[in-house]
PDB file of C-alpha atoms in Angstrom:
ATOM      1  CA  UNK A   1     179.926 122.477 122.644  1.00 63.00           C
ATOM      2  CA  UNK A   2     182.633 123.428 125.451  1.00 80.00           C
ATOM      3  CA  UNK A   3     183.475 126.171 126.927  1.00 89.00           C
ATOM      4  CA  UNK A   4     187.220 124.968 128.019  1.00 93.00           C
ATOM      5  CA  UNK A   5     189.771 123.379 125.038  1.00 91.00           C
ATOM      6  CA  UNK A   6     192.497 121.080 125.464  1.00 93.00           C
ATOM      7  CA  UNK A   7     195.794 123.491 124.726  1.00 93.00           C
ATOM      8  CA  UNK A   8     198.842 120.935 125.773  1.00 95.00           C
ATOM      9  CA  UNK A   9     199.915 118.213 127.984  1.00 96.00           C
ATOM     10  CA  UNK A  10     202.947 118.028 129.365  1.00 97.00           C
ATOM     11  CA  UNK A  11     205.951 115.518 128.344  1.00 97.00           C
ATOM     12  CA  UNK A  12     208.682 116.567 130.454  1.00 96.00           C
ATOM     13  CA  UNK A  13     210.689 119.201 131.874  1.00 95.00           C
ATOM     14  CA  UNK A  14     213.044 121.690 129.646  1.00 95.00           C
ATOM     15  CA  UNK A  15     215.942 122.916 131.603  1.00 89.00           C
ATOM     16  CA  UNK A  16     216.391 123.637 135.449  1.00 91.00           C
ATOM     17  CA  UNK A  17     214.105 126.988 135.351  1.00 92.00           C
ATOM     18  CA  UNK A  18     210.976 125.358 135.084  1.00 93.00           C
ATOM     19  CA  UNK A  19     210.543 125.458 131.135  1.00 96.00           C
ATOM     20  CA  UNK A  20     208.116 122.636 130.087  1.00 97.00           C
ATOM     21  CA  UNK A  21     208.117 120.669 126.967  1.00 96.00           C
ATOM     22  CA  UNK A  22     204.305 119.918 126.064  1.00 96.00           C
ATOM     23  CA  UNK A  23     202.374 118.518 123.200  1.00 94.00           C
ATOM     24  CA  UNK A  24     200.369 121.092 121.406  1.00 91.00           C
ATOM     25  CA  UNK A  25     196.736 119.741 121.288  1.00 89.00           C
ATOM     26  CA  UNK A  26     195.801 123.094 119.326  1.00 85.00           C
ATOM     27  CA  UNK A  27     197.091 124.890 116.610  1.00 80.00           C
ATOM     28  CA  UNK A  28     200.106 125.311 117.946  1.00 83.00           C
ATOM     29  CA  UNK A  29     202.608 127.486 119.268  1.00 88.00           C
ATOM     30  CA  UNK A  30     201.886 130.639 117.440  1.00 89.00           C
ATOM     31  CA  UNK A  31     198.303 130.459 118.419  1.00 90.00           C
ATOM     32  CA  UNK A  32     198.774 129.287 122.477  1.00 91.00           C
ATOM     33  CA  UNK A  33     201.188 132.296 122.175  1.00 92.00           C
ATOM     34  CA  UNK A  34     198.039 134.861 122.235  1.00 92.00           C
ATOM     35  CA  UNK A  35     196.630 133.136 125.792  1.00 95.00           C
ATOM     36  CA  UNK A  36     197.919 135.144 128.841  1.00 96.00           C
ATOM     37  CA  UNK A  37     195.979 132.434 130.773  1.00 96.00           C
ATOM     38  CA  UNK A  38     195.738 128.305 130.956  1.00 97.00           C
ATOM     39  CA  UNK A  39     193.320 125.832 133.293  1.00 96.00           C
ATOM     40  CA  UNK A  40     194.423 122.962 135.017  1.00 95.00           C
ATOM     41  CA  UNK A  41     190.869 121.755 134.201  1.00 94.00           C
ATOM     42  CA  UNK A  42     188.426 121.109 131.605  1.00 92.00           C
ATOM     43  CA  UNK A  43     185.910 123.009 133.611  1.00 93.00           C
ATOM     44  CA  UNK A  44     187.633 126.378 133.692  1.00 91.00           C
ATOM     45  CA  UNK A  45     189.479 125.441 137.507  1.00 93.00           C
ATOM     46  CA  UNK A  46     193.005 126.231 138.154  1.00 94.00           C
ATOM     47  CA  UNK A  47     193.589 129.403 136.428  1.00 96.00           C
ATOM     48  CA  UNK A  48     197.336 130.188 135.727  1.00 96.00           C
ATOM     49  CA  UNK A  49     199.156 132.899 133.731  1.00 97.00           C
ATOM     50  CA  UNK A  50     201.366 131.735 130.946  1.00 96.00           C
ATOM     51  CA  UNK A  51     204.668 133.553 130.935  1.00 96.00           C
ATOM     52  CA  UNK A  52     206.247 132.547 127.724  1.00 94.00           C
ATOM     53  CA  UNK A  53     205.548 129.649 124.653  1.00 94.00           C
ATOM     54  CA  UNK A  54     208.087 129.002 121.995  1.00 93.00           C
ATOM     55  CA  UNK A  55     208.244 126.136 119.707  1.00 91.00           C
ATOM     56  CA  UNK A  56     210.942 123.366 119.319  1.00 92.00           C
ATOM     57  CA  UNK A  57     209.939 121.142 116.590  1.00 89.00           C
ATOM     58  CA  UNK A  58     207.381 119.359 116.961  1.00 87.00           C
ATOM     59  CA  UNK A  59     206.955 120.697 120.906  1.00 92.00           C
ATOM     60  CA  UNK A  60     206.227 123.555 123.012  1.00 94.00           C
ATOM     61  CA  UNK A  61     208.345 125.017 125.132  1.00 95.00           C
ATOM     62  CA  UNK A  62     206.258 126.397 128.157  1.00 95.00           C
ATOM     63  CA  UNK A  63     206.650 128.722 131.399  1.00 96.00           C
ATOM     64  CA  UNK A  64     203.605 128.905 133.861  1.00 96.00           C
ATOM     65  CA  UNK A  65     203.449 130.929 136.540  1.00 96.00           C
ATOM     66  CA  UNK A  66     204.512 129.419 139.601  1.00 94.00           C
ATOM     67  CA  UNK A  67     206.667 127.082 137.915  1.00 96.00           C
ATOM     68  CA  UNK A  68     210.328 128.051 138.498  1.00 94.00           C
ATOM     69  CA  UNK A  69     212.425 125.233 138.771  1.00 95.00           C
ATOM     70  CA  UNK A  70     212.903 121.187 137.678  1.00 95.00           C
ATOM     71  CA  UNK A  71     211.165 119.891 140.650  1.00 96.00           C
ATOM     72  CA  UNK A  72     208.060 121.961 140.055  1.00 96.00           C
ATOM     73  CA  UNK A  73     207.885 121.262 136.232  1.00 96.00           C
ATOM     74  CA  UNK A  74     208.530 117.430 137.077  1.00 96.00           C
ATOM     75  CA  UNK A  75     205.097 117.746 138.832  1.00 96.00           C
ATOM     76  CA  UNK A  76     203.313 118.712 135.985  1.00 96.00           C
ATOM     77  CA  UNK A  77     204.619 115.792 133.619  1.00 97.00           C
ATOM     78  CA  UNK A  78     201.578 114.099 132.554  1.00 96.00           C
ATOM     79  CA  UNK A  79     199.041 116.918 132.843  1.00 97.00           C
ATOM     80  CA  UNK A  80     196.888 119.025 130.308  1.00 96.00           C
ATOM     81  CA  UNK A  81     196.449 122.206 130.110  1.00 97.00           C
ATOM     82  CA  UNK A  82     193.143 123.918 129.154  1.00 96.00           C
ATOM     83  CA  UNK A  83     192.403 127.520 126.619  1.00 94.00           C
ATOM     84  CA  UNK A  84     189.273 129.257 127.470  1.00 94.00           C
ATOM     85  CA  UNK A  85     187.244 129.339 124.498  1.00 90.00           C
ATOM     86  CA  UNK A  86     186.492 132.908 124.943  1.00 90.00           C
ATOM     87  CA  UNK A  87     190.078 134.066 125.265  1.00 93.00           C
ATOM     88  CA  UNK A  88     190.143 133.093 121.446  1.00 88.00           C
ATOM     89  CA  UNK A  89     190.266 135.754 118.468  1.00 85.00           C
ATOM     90  CA  UNK A  90     189.647 133.031 116.056  1.00 83.00           C
ATOM     91  CA  UNK A  91     190.178 134.343 112.000  1.00 82.00           C
ATOM     92  CA  UNK A  92     187.179 135.194 110.386  1.00 84.00           C
ATOM     93  CA  UNK A  93     185.853 131.611 108.764  1.00 80.00           C
ATOM     94  CA  UNK A  94     187.613 129.667 110.813  1.00 83.00           C
ATOM     95  CA  UNK A  95     186.182 127.535 113.866  1.00 87.00           C
ATOM     96  CA  UNK A  96     186.769 125.602 117.083  1.00 86.00           C
ATOM     97  CA  UNK A  97     186.565 121.966 115.696  1.00 86.00           C
ATOM     98  CA  UNK A  98     184.708 121.468 118.994  1.00 86.00           C
ATOM     99  CA  UNK A  99     181.787 123.619 117.159  1.00 89.00           C
ATOM    100  CA  UNK A 100     181.426 121.946 114.224  1.00 93.00           C
ATOM    101  CA  UNK A 101     180.927 118.552 115.436  1.00 93.00           C
ATOM    102  CA  UNK A 102     177.316 117.706 115.533  1.00 93.00           C
ATOM    103  CA  UNK A 103     176.060 120.107 112.604  1.00 96.00           C
ATOM    104  CA  UNK A 104     174.104 119.045 109.868  1.00 96.00           C
ATOM    105  CA  UNK A 105     175.732 118.748 106.489  1.00 96.00           C
ATOM    106  CA  UNK A 106     173.110 120.427 104.145  1.00 96.00           C
ATOM    107  CA  UNK A 107     173.301 120.468 100.414  1.00 94.00           C
ATOM    108  CA  UNK A 108     173.702 123.974  99.548  1.00 94.00           C
ATOM    109  CA  UNK A 109     170.934 124.267  96.782  1.00 93.00           C
ATOM    110  CA  UNK A 110     168.465 122.006  97.811  1.00 94.00           C
ATOM    111  CA  UNK A 111     168.698 122.057 101.454  1.00 93.00           C
ATOM    112  CA  UNK A 112     168.663 118.125 101.828  1.00 93.00           C
ATOM    113  CA  UNK A 113     170.246 116.969 105.024  1.00 95.00           C
ATOM    114  CA  UNK A 114     173.199 114.346 104.169  1.00 95.00           C
ATOM    115  CA  UNK A 115     173.918 113.721 107.664  1.00 94.00           C
ATOM    116  CA  UNK A 116     175.847 115.293 110.325  1.00 96.00           C
ATOM    117  CA  UNK A 117     179.790 116.136 111.215  1.00 96.00           C
ATOM    118  CA  UNK A 118     181.246 113.889 113.386  1.00 95.00           C
ATOM    119  CA  UNK A 119     184.676 113.797 112.780  1.00 93.00           C
ATOM    120  CA  UNK A 120     187.353 116.202 111.452  1.00 91.00           C
ATOM    121  CA  UNK A 121     190.479 114.903 110.217  1.00 89.00           C
ATOM    122  CA  UNK A 122     194.072 116.865 109.484  1.00 81.00           C
ATOM    123  CA  UNK A 123     195.829 114.127 107.285  1.00 77.00           C
ATOM    124  CA  UNK A 124     197.225 117.200 104.876  1.00 73.00           C
ATOM    125  CA  UNK A 125     196.785 120.614 103.360  1.00 79.00           C
ATOM    126  CA  UNK A 126     193.074 120.470 104.175  1.00 85.00           C
ATOM    127  CA  UNK A 127     190.793 119.284 106.788  1.00 88.00           C
ATOM    128  CA  UNK A 128     188.799 115.815 105.830  1.00 91.00           C
ATOM    129  CA  UNK A 129     185.470 116.367 107.198  1.00 94.00           C
ATOM    130  CA  UNK A 130     183.998 113.025 108.296  1.00 94.00           C
ATOM    131  CA  UNK A 131     179.838 113.137 107.400  1.00 95.00           C
ATOM    132  CA  UNK A 132     177.692 110.172 109.282  1.00 94.00           C
ATOM    133  CA  UNK A 133     174.276 109.916 107.599  1.00 92.00           C
ATOM    134  CA  UNK A 134     170.686 108.704 109.368  1.00 90.00           C
ATOM    135  CA  UNK A 135     171.984 104.941 107.728  1.00 89.00           C
ATOM    136  CA  UNK A 136     175.299 105.194 110.126  1.00 90.00           C
ATOM    137  CA  UNK A 137     177.007 104.843 106.808  1.00 91.00           C
ATOM    138  CA  UNK A 138     180.526 107.796 106.474  1.00 93.00           C
ATOM    139  CA  UNK A 139     181.096 109.918 103.834  1.00 92.00           C
ATOM    140  CA  UNK A 140     184.526 111.936 103.576  1.00 92.00           C
ATOM    141  CA  UNK A 141     184.210 115.569 102.365  1.00 92.00           C
ATOM    142  CA  UNK A 142     187.471 117.324 101.785  1.00 92.00           C
ATOM    143  CA  UNK A 143     187.145 120.786 104.042  1.00 92.00           C
ATOM    144  CA  UNK A 144     187.439 123.067 100.695  1.00 92.00           C
ATOM    145  CA  UNK A 145     185.715 126.487  99.084  1.00 91.00           C
ATOM    146  CA  UNK A 146     184.602 123.810  96.396  1.00 94.00           C
ATOM    147  CA  UNK A 147     182.816 121.841  98.532  1.00 94.00           C
ATOM    148  CA  UNK A 148     181.877 123.801 101.291  1.00 94.00           C
ATOM    149  CA  UNK A 149     179.934 126.849 100.746  1.00 94.00           C
ATOM    150  CA  UNK A 150     178.473 128.463 104.038  1.00 94.00           C
ATOM    151  CA  UNK A 151     179.298 127.368 107.932  1.00 94.00           C
ATOM    152  CA  UNK A 152     176.079 128.423 109.733  1.00 94.00           C
ATOM    153  CA  UNK A 153     177.870 127.544 113.439  1.00 90.00           C
ATOM    154  CA  UNK A 154     174.367 129.690 115.011  1.00 90.00           C
ATOM    155  CA  UNK A 155     171.911 127.181 113.363  1.00 94.00           C
ATOM    156  CA  UNK A 156     174.286 124.205 113.350  1.00 95.00           C
ATOM    157  CA  UNK A 157     174.582 123.985 109.671  1.00 96.00           C
ATOM    158  CA  UNK A 158     177.409 123.109 106.883  1.00 96.00           C
ATOM    159  CA  UNK A 159     176.336 124.202 103.601  1.00 97.00           C
ATOM    160  CA  UNK A 160     177.775 121.829 100.960  1.00 95.00           C
ATOM    161  CA  UNK A 161     177.819 121.587  96.923  1.00 93.00           C
ATOM    162  CA  UNK A 162     178.938 117.595  96.870  1.00 90.00           C
ATOM    163  CA  UNK A 163     179.933 116.316  93.407  1.00 87.00           C
ATOM    164  CA  UNK A 164     178.344 113.017  92.191  1.00 85.00           C
ATOM    165  CA  UNK A 165     179.318 109.665  94.022  1.00 80.00           C
ATOM    166  CA  UNK A 166     180.227 111.873  97.298  1.00 84.00           C
ATOM    167  CA  UNK A 167     176.879 111.277  99.776  1.00 85.00           C
ATOM    168  CA  UNK A 168     175.625 108.656  96.997  1.00 77.00           C
ATOM    169  CA  UNK A 169     177.164 105.100  95.233  1.00 69.00           C
ATOM    170  CA  UNK A 170     180.158 105.574  93.888  1.00 62.00           C
ATOM    171  CA  UNK A 171     179.719 106.666  90.300  1.00 62.00           C
ATOM    172  CA  UNK A 172     182.421 104.562  87.637  1.00 64.00           C
ATOM    173  CA  UNK A 173     182.622 106.869  84.588  1.00 59.00           C
ATOM    174  CA  UNK A 174     182.618 104.305  82.101  1.00 56.00           C
ATOM    175  CA  UNK A 175     179.170 103.716  81.992  1.00 56.00           C
ATOM    176  CA  UNK A 176     176.770 105.067  79.661  1.00 51.00           C
TER     177      UNK A 176
END
């Protein structure tokens, strides 16, 4: 697990006073606005104070300490800024994807290990977990309360109640 996660990537300047357009690499402008500082590297170096964050369509408009004009903003284009996980206050039941990856996916009733969580996609309203079993096969698991019963980050386990065919061969339903 990492202590610093990508927050945004600067893609262009915005105006003449140092504001920058950035692609969000986290939950968006509202989440990023809660942070008072960002870092220029994934190891926590280059701490920079956040002066302002606001949404504009699918990008974030970002103002940082020390970036006061268009030339200074232009020099930031292409740079990724990182947030410290310790600075984040996630709502109860919410987790960083980085913390979930690598967790064992375990049957909540039988303790059978189905595999490890290897990817999290967000194609719609809920996340889709990719679980890779011991044979290297991938299984998709919607991250909804009907299937995901409990997440224990400290134990590195995700307890699930799958339906038939989710981790086994598909079931036709027309069979006797």
